[in-house]
Amino acid sequence: MWVVLPTGPRGLLDYWLRCDHRDGQPPPVVHEAATFEAELQAVASGRGISITTAARYYTRPGLAFPVITDAPWCTVAIAQSPQPQPTARHFAHLTQHIISATTAAPTD
């Protein structure tokens, strides 16, 4: 009943399919979509369900994006070479700035 995108490491797909809550067993996958757009189309056509982190960017008629509030947070990392290009260095700096601003303790 799940629509999935092809992934690299199996652990990533297991994370999204919540295999750790299913005794390590993945739920049935009914469709493997080649692109994110194809994944949304498969879900919209009723082929199955999927999980996405980009709901606010991909609103579509006929699709609902309920928020999963009890899923654990995941860690995302940025990897770059020891001498990154200026754009990569800027991206890493901007990302760190945004994370700091959004995770800072509120001030009264």
Coordinates of N, CA and C in Angstrom, one line a residue:
M1 N 0.8 -1.2 0.0 CA 0.0 0.0 0.0 C 0.8 1.3 0.0
W2 N 2.2 1.1 0.1 CA 3.1 2.3 0.1 C 3.6 2.6 -1.3
V3 N 3.7 3.9 -1.6 CA 4.4 4.3 -2.8 C 5.7 4.9 -2.4
V4 N 6.8 4.5 -3.0 CA 8.1 4.9 -2.5 C 8.9 5.4 -3.7
L5 N 9.9 6.2 -3.4 CA 11.0 6.6 -4.4 C 12.1 5.6 -4.2
P6 N 12.8 5.4 -5.3 CA 14.0 4.5 -5.2 C 15.0 5.2 -4.3
T7 N 15.7 4.5 -3.4 CA 16.6 5.1 -2.5 C 17.9 4.4 -2.6
G8 N 18.9 5.0 -2.0 CA 20.3 4.4 -1.9 C 20.3 3.4 -0.8
P9 N 20.8 3.8 0.3 CA 20.9 2.9 1.4 C 19.6 2.4 1.9
R10 N 19.5 1.1 2.2 CA 18.2 0.5 2.6 C 17.7 1.2 3.9
G11 N 18.6 1.6 4.8 CA 18.3 2.2 6.1 C 17.4 3.4 5.9
L12 N 17.6 4.2 4.9 CA 16.7 5.4 4.7 C 15.3 5.0 4.4
L13 N 15.1 4.1 3.5 CA 13.8 3.6 3.2 C 13.1 3.0 4.4
D14 N 13.9 2.2 5.2 CA 13.4 1.6 6.4 C 12.9 2.7 7.4
Y15 N 13.7 3.8 7.4 CA 13.3 4.9 8.3 C 12.0 5.4 7.9
W16 N 11.8 5.8 6.6 CA 10.5 6.4 6.2 C 9.4 5.4 6.3
L17 N 9.6 4.1 6.1 CA 8.5 3.1 6.2 C 8.3 2.7 7.7
R18 N 9.1 3.3 8.6 CA 8.9 3.0 10.0 C 9.1 1.6 10.4
C19 N 10.1 0.9 9.8 CA 10.3 -0.5 10.0 C 10.7 -0.8 11.4
D20 N 11.3 0.1 12.1 CA 11.6 -0.1 13.5 C 10.4 -0.3 14.4
H21 N 9.2 0.1 13.9 CA 8.0 -0.1 14.7 C 7.2 -1.3 14.1
R22 N 7.8 -2.0 13.2 CA 7.1 -3.2 12.6 C 8.0 -4.4 12.8
D23 N 8.8 -4.5 13.8 CA 9.7 -5.6 14.0 C 10.7 -5.8 12.9
G24 N 11.1 -4.7 12.3 CA 12.0 -4.7 11.2 C 11.4 -5.1 9.8
Q25 N 10.1 -5.3 9.8 CA 9.5 -5.8 8.5 C 8.9 -4.6 7.8
P26 N 9.2 -4.3 6.6 CA 8.6 -3.2 5.8 C 7.2 -3.5 5.5
P27 N 6.4 -2.5 5.4 CA 5.0 -2.7 4.9 C 5.0 -3.0 3.4
P28 N 3.9 -3.4 2.8 CA 3.9 -3.7 1.4 C 4.1 -2.5 0.5
V29 N 5.0 -2.5 -0.4 CA 5.3 -1.4 -1.4 C 4.5 -1.8 -2.6
V30 N 3.6 -1.0 -3.1 CA 2.8 -1.3 -4.3 C 3.3 -0.6 -5.5
H31 N 4.1 0.5 -5.3 CA 4.6 1.2 -6.5 C 5.9 1.9 -6.2
E32 N 6.9 1.8 -7.0 CA 8.1 2.5 -6.9 C 8.2 3.6 -8.0
A33 N 8.1 4.8 -7.5 CA 8.0 6.0 -8.5 C 9.4 6.4 -8.8
A34 N 9.6 6.8 -10.1 CA 10.9 7.2 -10.5 C 11.3 8.7 -10.1
T35 N 10.3 9.5 -9.8 CA 10.5 10.9 -9.4 C 9.5 11.2 -8.3
F36 N 9.8 12.4 -7.7 CA 8.9 12.8 -6.6 C 7.5 13.2 -7.2
E37 N 7.5 13.8 -8.4 CA 6.2 14.1 -9.1 C 5.4 12.8 -9.3
A38 N 6.1 11.8 -9.8 CA 5.5 10.5 -10.1 C 4.9 9.9 -8.8
E39 N 5.7 10.1 -7.7 CA 5.2 9.6 -6.4 C 3.9 10.3 -6.0
L40 N 3.9 11.6 -6.1 CA 2.6 12.4 -5.8 C 1.5 11.9 -6.7
Q41 N 1.8 11.8 -8.0 CA 0.7 11.3 -8.9 C 0.2 10.0 -8.6
A42 N 1.1 9.0 -8.2 CA 0.6 7.7 -7.8 C -0.3 7.7 -6.6
V43 N 0.1 8.6 -5.6 CA -0.8 8.7 -4.4 C -2.1 9.4 -4.8
A44 N -2.1 10.4 -5.6 CA -3.3 11.1 -6.0 C -4.2 10.2 -6.8
S45 N -3.7 9.2 -7.5 CA -4.5 8.3 -8.3 C -5.0 7.1 -7.5
G46 N -4.7 7.1 -6.2 CA -5.2 6.1 -5.3 C -4.4 4.8 -5.3
R47 N -3.1 4.8 -5.8 CA -2.3 3.6 -5.8 C -1.8 3.2 -4.4
G48 N -1.7 4.2 -3.5 CA -1.1 3.9 -2.2 C -0.9 5.2 -1.4
I49 N -0.1 5.1 -0.4 CA 0.2 6.3 0.5 C 1.7 6.5 0.5
S50 N 2.1 7.7 1.0 CA 3.5 7.9 1.1 C 3.8 9.0 2.2
I51 N 5.0 9.2 2.5 CA 5.4 10.2 3.5 C 6.3 11.2 2.8
T52 N 6.2 12.4 3.1 CA 7.0 13.5 2.5 C 7.4 14.5 3.5
T53 N 8.5 15.2 3.4 CA 8.9 16.3 4.3 C 8.6 17.6 3.6
A54 N 8.1 17.6 2.4 CA 8.0 18.8 1.6 C 6.5 19.2 1.3
A55 N 5.6 18.9 2.2 CA 4.2 19.2 2.0 C 3.9 20.6 1.6
R56 N 4.6 21.5 2.3 CA 4.2 22.9 2.0 C 4.6 23.4 0.6
Y57 N 5.5 22.7 0.0 CA 6.0 23.0 -1.4 C 5.2 22.3 -2.5
Y58 N 4.5 21.3 -2.1 CA 3.9 20.4 -3.2 C 2.4 20.2 -3.0
T59 N 1.6 21.2 -2.6 CA 0.2 21.1 -2.5 C -0.4 20.7 -3.8
R60 N -1.3 19.8 -3.8 CA -2.0 19.3 -5.0 C -3.5 19.0 -4.7
P61 N -4.3 19.3 -5.7 CA -5.7 18.9 -5.5 C -5.8 17.4 -5.3
G62 N -6.7 17.0 -4.4 CA -6.9 15.6 -4.2 C -5.9 14.9 -3.3
L63 N -4.9 15.7 -2.7 CA -3.9 15.1 -1.8 C -4.1 15.8 -0.5
A64 N -3.9 15.0 0.6 CA -3.9 15.6 2.0 C -2.6 15.3 2.6
F65 N -2.1 16.3 3.3 CA -0.7 16.1 3.9 C -0.9 16.3 5.5
P66 N -1.4 15.3 6.1 CA -1.6 15.4 7.6 C -0.2 15.4 8.2
V67 N -0.1 16.1 9.3 CA 1.2 16.2 10.0 C 1.3 15.0 11.0
I68 N 2.5 14.3 10.9 CA 2.8 13.2 11.8 C 3.5 13.8 13.0
T69 N 2.9 13.9 14.1 CA 3.4 14.6 15.3 C 4.2 13.7 16.2
D70 N 4.1 12.3 16.1 CA 4.8 11.5 17.1 C 6.0 10.7 16.5
A71 N 6.4 11.1 15.3 CA 7.6 10.5 14.6 C 8.8 11.1 15.2
P72 N 9.9 10.3 15.4 CA 11.1 10.9 16.0 C 11.8 11.8 15.0
W73 N 12.5 12.8 15.5 CA 13.3 13.7 14.6 C 14.4 12.9 13.9
C74 N 14.8 13.4 12.8 CA 15.9 12.7 12.1 C 17.1 13.8 12.0
T75 N 18.3 13.3 11.9 CA 19.4 14.2 11.7 C 19.8 14.3 10.3
V76 N 20.0 15.5 9.8 CA 20.5 15.8 8.5 C 21.9 16.4 8.5
A77 N 22.8 16.0 7.7 CA 24.1 16.5 7.7 C 24.5 17.1 6.3
I78 N 25.4 18.0 6.3 CA 25.9 18.6 5.1 C 27.4 18.1 5.0
A79 N 27.7 17.5 3.9 CA 29.1 17.1 3.7 C 29.7 18.0 2.6
Q80 N 31.0 18.4 2.8 CA 31.6 19.2 1.8 C 33.1 18.9 1.9
S81 N 33.8 19.3 0.8 CA 35.2 19.0 0.7 C 36.0 20.0 1.7
P82 N 37.2 19.7 2.0 CA 38.0 20.5 2.9 C 38.2 22.0 2.3
Q83 N 38.2 22.1 1.0 CA 38.2 23.4 0.4 C 37.0 23.6 -0.5
P84 N 35.9 23.9 0.1 CA 34.6 24.0 -0.7 C 34.6 25.2 -1.6
Q85 N 33.8 25.1 -2.6 CA 33.6 26.2 -3.5 C 32.8 27.3 -2.7
P86 N 33.0 28.6 -3.1 CA 32.3 29.7 -2.4 C 30.8 29.4 -2.2
T87 N 30.1 28.9 -3.2 CA 28.7 28.7 -3.0 C 28.4 27.6 -2.0
A88 N 29.2 26.6 -2.0 CA 29.0 25.5 -1.0 C 29.3 26.0 0.4
R89 N 30.3 26.8 0.6 CA 30.6 27.4 1.9 C 29.5 28.4 2.3
H90 N 29.0 29.1 1.4 CA 27.9 30.0 1.7 C 26.6 29.2 2.1
F91 N 26.3 28.2 1.4 CA 25.2 27.3 1.8 C 25.3 26.7 3.2
A92 N 26.5 26.2 3.5 CA 26.7 25.6 4.8 C 26.6 26.7 5.9
H93 N 27.1 27.9 5.7 CA 27.0 29.0 6.6 C 25.5 29.4 6.8
L94 N 24.8 29.5 5.7 CA 23.4 29.9 5.8 C 22.6 28.9 6.5
T95 N 22.9 27.6 6.2 CA 22.2 26.5 6.9 C 22.4 26.6 8.4
Q96 N 23.6 26.8 8.8 CA 24.0 26.8 10.2 C 23.3 28.0 10.9
H97 N 23.2 29.1 10.2 CA 22.5 30.3 10.7 C 21.0 30.1 10.9
I98 N 20.4 29.4 9.9 CA 19.0 29.1 10.0 C 18.7 28.2 11.1
I99 N 19.5 27.1 11.3 CA 19.3 26.2 12.4 C 19.5 26.8 13.7
S100 N 20.5 27.7 13.8 CA 20.7 28.4 15.1 C 19.5 29.3 15.4
A101 N 19.0 30.0 14.4 CA 17.8 30.9 14.6 C 16.6 30.1 15.0
T102 N 16.4 29.0 14.4 CA 15.1 28.2 14.6 C 15.1 27.4 15.9
T103 N 16.3 27.1 16.4 CA 16.4 26.2 17.6 C 16.8 27.0 18.8
A104 N 17.0 28.3 18.7 CA 17.4 29.1 19.8 C 16.2 29.2 20.8
A105 N 16.6 29.3 22.1 CA 15.6 29.4 23.1 C 14.9 30.7 23.0
P106 N 13.5 30.7 23.1 CA 12.8 32.0 23.0 C 13.2 33.0 24.1
T107 N 13.2 34.2 23.8 CA 13.4 35.2 24.8 C 12.2 36.0 25.1
D108 N 12.0 36.4 26.3 CA 10.8 37.1 26.8 C 11.0 38.6 26.7

